[in-house]
Amino acid sequence: MTTSGGALVKAAPWNDPNARPYVQVDRITKSFGEFKAVDDVSLKIYKGEIFCLLGASGCGKTTLLRMLGGFETPSSGKIFIDGEDMTGVPPYERPVNMMFQSYALFPHMNVEQNVAFGLKQDGVAKSEIQDRVATMLGLVKLGDFAKRKPHQLSGGQRQRVALARSLVKRPKLLLLDEPLGALDKKLREHTQFELISLQDKLGVTFVVVTHDQEEAMTLASRIGVMNQGEIVQAGTPSEIYEFPSSKFVADFVGSVNMFEGKLIEDEPEYVRIGSDELGATIYVSHGISAPPEATVWAAVRPEKIFMSTAAPEGTDNVVRGAVQDIAYLGDLSIYLVKLPTGKVVRVTQPNTSRHAEAITWDQQVYLSWDATSPVVVTR
Amino acid sequence: MNTAGYMRRFGVTGRGLVVVLPYLWLLLFFVVPFVIVLKISFSDIDLAIPPYKPLLEWVGKNSLAIKLDFNNYAFLFTDRLYINAFLNSIKVAFISTVLCILIGYPMAYGIARAKPATRNLLLLLVILPFWTSLLLRVYAWIGLLKANGVINNVLIWLGVIQDPLTMLYTPFAMYIGIVYSYLPFFILPLYANLEKMDWQLLEAAEDLGCKPWQAFYKITLPLSRNGMLAGSMLVFIPAVGEFVIPALLGGPNALMIGRVLWDEFFSNRAWPVASAVAILLLILLVPFMMWYQSVQARESAGAR
Amino acid sequence: MNYKSSYFILTCLGFGFAFLYIPILSMVVFSFNASKLVTVWDAAHSPTLKWYYSLLNNEEILDAAWISLKVAVINASGSVILGTLAGFGLARFSQFRGRFTLNAMTTAPLVMPEVITGLSLLLLFVALEQLIGWPAGRGITTMTIGHMTFSMAYVTVIVNSRLATFDTALEEAAMDLGARPLKVFFVITLPIIFPAILSGWLLAFTLSWDDLVISSFTSGPGSSTLPMVVFSKVRLGVSPEINVLATITITVVTLMIVGVSLWMSRMAKLDKAAV
């Protein structure tokens, strides 16, 4: 799986055991009293990646980011950036910059002074500061706003100043804390693509914290899904979506129908799962590694379920139910179908034609899916 | 997640330096003095400079004896003057606080509900007298209240009265002076509280069937409790120990404990007695101060 | 949100402000009164500036004002330094030994009756003089120390509450961009909280300028402050010169407060917009 929505890291170094990681997080734990905000996390991030830490609020993603930035000290474990141990290095000595969620633009300085601030701290020559600031402002299309104060800018402009300020020092690593969180939806989509092209142009490695899975999908070369201080799965967006490793990930990323069942046939090429919840057997065309008779869950995405009024062939992966609710979203519709077992299945159908054969409330329908569609997870 | 993390790592020494200076200052000039007051309140009056006997005395050659003398305290409890002064101070401070609530609450409420531009102007008008000398403002009331003062002149001119009313050097004058001086102290914390209030709560209450005064009684009043308490403490505590206002407006019969302490100290040079008065006053007020601090802590915790 | 207030509230506001301002206005008006009876308007010879001239030639008052000014300026500057340190410590260091004590010590002077503070300070100075010979006698130094002790508490509260709404990400951003903690304080924190520090300075100045009780306890011979002189005059009855003094005070304070609050509302707008 090397397809990716966001940053294109051509060689997929994470599949190469000999590749040298650019950022290495080695068994990091951060405790606040009894509470472990980050719990024994190890992570390898490669040069040129956009790595997204995705999770609900309080899952530890921001704490992990702040440890990369040097704002929190790990309780145990080490952090290496470009081969150097950064664990105890204060923020002002790290080759790392951060874009803050609130942007943290200095209110008493104009755009130019804000962007120049970091270079001044490094004692860069005045003429060079001017050049680099001007180039950077050009890159984020704020050349005309150099003399404005932050309060005279729009939200999107402030976001770009913050980005320029954190990039102008050419950090080895840029940390972004909910970079698009404060923007409205339209602007956010536009900015996502701008961010990717800027990252591509400058070749800086990004670590992004977000709670918005769509944002993570769009930006990331890889996503690390976090829950309760742990990284529960790391992989490309399509790996995360198509091959979630646990119920939590399947449920957290996108929406999913989860059917609990028992393995009744366990072959290397296929498995068959009997599910009381579904009231049918599920046939999956690949083997899994689980003890026989084990309780497993089959996850089927709503868009991978076919809905028809005529009975499809076969008995595996087919159930009958009544349409309970329909939500029309324009590009697609969501159907909630109630099975005889009481389980409600979510199905999405694209509205491809304007006058499609309309399925309505209380209608009896057949649901079916391909043998490749279900993902079987054991926890 | 605060800055304490890196402060802990990189500012350990700097951090100590930041706090140590104000800490030592307050310890030396605020806490230690109370210990000395306590000490002197237990010593005897002496006709010397300073006018008290040392607490530690050499007895014989090599042994020190501490002479604790409770006479000063006993004296305070036997002479009705002091007990009356204490009780009267509490009464005056309490009534003044109630008056401040009655006058100040509608004002703070009105300011909080005014348009933002008007609000700032009104707030400025409340703060302004607070920045002008208290002494001068109390003095202004002498001119207004005295026998041939402004109020009497106006009333006689209007024909309401024939002979001037006696207002100056009465309890009435003292209450006016205290309420007048401390009103801003009540309004400001209450306003700060009311300003944060979500007025849609009132609309919700009315929507659910409350009459406006019911909505006020059931929503606004309980929510503004902390602001009201903080403001009341800021009036009550200093008013108990007030000296200037009773001295200028209250006349010779206005028995307030702050004034008694002043007279014991400056007129009678009875430092140990004055110290004992101070200690008793402090014991009386400390619970209120702690209450004030806990109200403040709750209020700022709620604000964050 | 609707800004409508009932007639009851408006009436209360009207009476309240009348109560606050009639005494002040009466002093201003009578400062121009020619009569020595102060509150009896002498229509034939008023308005007049004669009491203004007489005040400006009153050596006693001018000397006292000069002492008050010196004490107030030193007090305000010292209080701002101590209060900013304490406010910063309380706002930023979530835990340190003595935090509770420091918090209590900076809250208590706000409500402590002045007679107690004054008496206790005097007794301290007397004890210190006996013990180590300092301070030798009482005067400007002891008064300033006394004023600073309660003024710094006010500054602490102002700075502390300003820092409570301060976005710490600003400091982290500066540090992230390479500034060391001390530099962050001077380049980022201090400029942003400057309005709070300025109002702390002004408040400390005013508290000291107006203080009577603590000054009376801690002053020595020949170091009478303006309030002390005013108090002794006022005890003897009303005096036209005091009206003049009040008018001048009110004018200066009004100009200062209006100027500062205009400037600050501009700063606050910048601040709000940036967060």
PDB file of N, CA, C and O in Angstrom, chain B residues 6 27 30 46 62 95 127 129 142 151 187 208 214 218-219 231 247 268 277 279 281:
ATOM      1  N   TYR B   6       8.747  23.301  31.111  1.00  0.00           N
ATOM      2  CA  TYR B   6      10.104  23.737  30.756  1.00  0.00           C
ATOM      3  C   TYR B   6      10.682  24.686  31.784  1.00  0.00           C
ATOM      4  O   TYR B   6      11.877  24.770  31.963  1.00  0.00           O
ATOM      5  N   LEU B  27       7.531  38.961  53.989  1.00  0.00           N
ATOM      6  CA  LEU B  27       7.794  38.275  55.245  1.00  0.00           C
ATOM      7  C   LEU B  27       8.320  39.268  56.281  1.00  0.00           C
ATOM      8  O   LEU B  27       7.842  39.331  57.405  1.00  0.00           O
ATOM      9  N   PHE B  30       5.595  42.488  56.487  1.00  0.00           N
ATOM     10  CA  PHE B  30       4.166  42.264  56.697  1.00  0.00           C
ATOM     11  C   PHE B  30       3.907  41.217  57.783  1.00  0.00           C
ATOM     12  O   PHE B  30       3.049  41.422  58.637  1.00  0.00           O
ATOM     13  N   ASP B  46       5.431  51.297  79.910  1.00  0.00           N
ATOM     14  CA  ASP B  46       6.569  51.846  80.617  1.00  0.00           C
ATOM     15  C   ASP B  46       6.703  53.309  80.202  1.00  0.00           C
ATOM     16  O   ASP B  46       6.367  53.664  79.072  1.00  0.00           O
ATOM     17  N   ASN B  62      22.253  34.355  84.607  1.00  0.00           N
ATOM     18  CA  ASN B  62      22.329  33.700  83.312  1.00  0.00           C
ATOM     19  C   ASN B  62      21.006  33.188  82.774  1.00  0.00           C
ATOM     20  O   ASN B  62      20.964  32.563  81.740  1.00  0.00           O
ATOM     21  N   ILE B  95     -23.906  47.438  58.675  1.00  0.00           N
ATOM     22  CA  ILE B  95     -24.958  48.260  58.065  1.00  0.00           C
ATOM     23  C   ILE B  95     -24.436  48.932  56.796  1.00  0.00           C
ATOM     24  O   ILE B  95     -25.120  48.989  55.771  1.00  0.00           O
ATOM     25  N   ILE B 127     -14.802  54.345  38.738  1.00  0.00           N
ATOM     26  CA  ILE B 127     -13.406  54.217  39.159  1.00  0.00           C
ATOM     27  C   ILE B 127     -12.812  55.575  39.529  1.00  0.00           C
ATOM     28  O   ILE B 127     -11.999  55.676  40.434  1.00  0.00           O
ATOM     29  N   PRO B 129     -13.679  58.379  41.207  1.00  0.00           N
ATOM     30  CA  PRO B 129     -13.588  58.841  42.597  1.00  0.00           C
ATOM     31  C   PRO B 129     -12.612  58.009  43.415  1.00  0.00           C
ATOM     32  O   PRO B 129     -11.937  58.511  44.304  1.00  0.00           O
ATOM     33  N   ILE B 142     -18.024  67.143  54.777  1.00  0.00           N
ATOM     34  CA  ILE B 142     -18.112  68.126  55.870  1.00  0.00           C
ATOM     35  C   ILE B 142     -18.784  69.383  55.337  1.00  0.00           C
ATOM     36  O   ILE B 142     -19.713  69.936  55.938  1.00  0.00           O
ATOM     37  N   ILE B 151     -26.118  71.425  51.979  1.00  0.00           N
ATOM     38  CA  ILE B 151     -27.444  70.802  52.030  1.00  0.00           C
ATOM     39  C   ILE B 151     -28.407  71.651  52.847  1.00  0.00           C
ATOM     40  O   ILE B 151     -29.524  71.954  52.404  1.00  0.00           O
ATOM     41  N   ILE B 187     -18.857  47.834  43.916  1.00  0.00           N
ATOM     42  CA  ILE B 187     -19.366  47.752  42.536  1.00  0.00           C
ATOM     43  C   ILE B 187     -18.394  47.000  41.622  1.00  0.00           C
ATOM     44  O   ILE B 187     -18.810  46.172  40.812  1.00  0.00           O
ATOM     45  N   LEU B 208     -39.072  29.971  29.637  1.00  0.00           N
ATOM     46  CA  LEU B 208     -39.621  28.821  30.360  1.00  0.00           C
ATOM     47  C   LEU B 208     -40.682  29.246  31.367  1.00  0.00           C
ATOM     48  O   LEU B 208     -41.145  28.442  32.162  1.00  0.00           O
ATOM     49  N   GLN B 214     -38.601  37.242  38.712  1.00  0.00           N
ATOM     50  CA  GLN B 214     -38.315  35.865  39.129  1.00  0.00           C
ATOM     51  C   GLN B 214     -37.005  35.392  38.504  1.00  0.00           C
ATOM     52  O   GLN B 214     -36.191  34.751  39.156  1.00  0.00           O
ATOM     53  N   LYS B 218     -33.965  34.091  40.565  1.00  0.00           N
ATOM     54  CA  LYS B 218     -33.573  32.682  40.486  1.00  0.00           C
ATOM     55  C   LYS B 218     -32.309  32.444  39.677  1.00  0.00           C
ATOM     56  O   LYS B 218     -31.672  31.406  39.814  1.00  0.00           O
ATOM     57  N   ILE B 219     -31.955  33.376  38.802  1.00  0.00           N
ATOM     58  CA  ILE B 219     -30.799  33.166  37.931  1.00  0.00           C
ATOM     59  C   ILE B 219     -29.673  34.155  38.265  1.00  0.00           C
ATOM     60  O   ILE B 219     -28.588  33.753  38.683  1.00  0.00           O
ATOM     61  N   GLY B 231     -17.243  41.694  46.899  1.00  0.00           N
ATOM     62  CA  GLY B 231     -17.455  43.121  47.093  1.00  0.00           C
ATOM     63  C   GLY B 231     -17.796  43.445  48.538  1.00  0.00           C
ATOM     64  O   GLY B 231     -17.293  44.411  49.110  1.00  0.00           O
ATOM     65  N   ALA B 247     -13.285  59.656  62.374  1.00  0.00           N
ATOM     66  CA  ALA B 247     -12.567  60.780  62.977  1.00  0.00           C
ATOM     67  C   ALA B 247     -13.059  62.113  62.418  1.00  0.00           C
ATOM     68  O   ALA B 247     -13.133  63.109  63.132  1.00  0.00           O
ATOM     69  N   ASN B 268      -2.510  58.537  74.087  1.00  0.00           N
ATOM     70  CA  ASN B 268      -2.156  57.981  75.389  1.00  0.00           C
ATOM     71  C   ASN B 268      -0.775  57.341  75.412  1.00  0.00           C
ATOM     72  O   ASN B 268      -0.288  56.971  76.468  1.00  0.00           O
ATOM     73  N   VAL B 277      -5.284  45.739  71.171  1.00  0.00           N
ATOM     74  CA  VAL B 277      -6.460  46.057  70.346  1.00  0.00           C
ATOM     75  C   VAL B 277      -6.258  45.554  68.920  1.00  0.00           C
ATOM     76  O   VAL B 277      -7.144  44.922  68.332  1.00  0.00           O
ATOM     77  N   ILE B 279      -4.341  43.135  67.893  1.00  0.00           N
ATOM     78  CA  ILE B 279      -4.377  41.670  67.824  1.00  0.00           C
ATOM     79  C   ILE B 279      -5.819  41.174  67.858  1.00  0.00           C
ATOM     80  O   ILE B 279      -6.224  40.314  67.064  1.00  0.00           O
ATOM     81  N   LEU B 281      -8.495  42.789  66.993  1.00  0.00           N
ATOM     82  CA  LEU B 281      -9.134  43.173  65.729  1.00  0.00           C
ATOM     83  C   LEU B 281      -8.756  42.193  64.625  1.00  0.00           C
ATOM     84  O   LEU B 281      -9.590  41.753  63.827  1.00  0.00           O
TER      85      LEU B 281
END
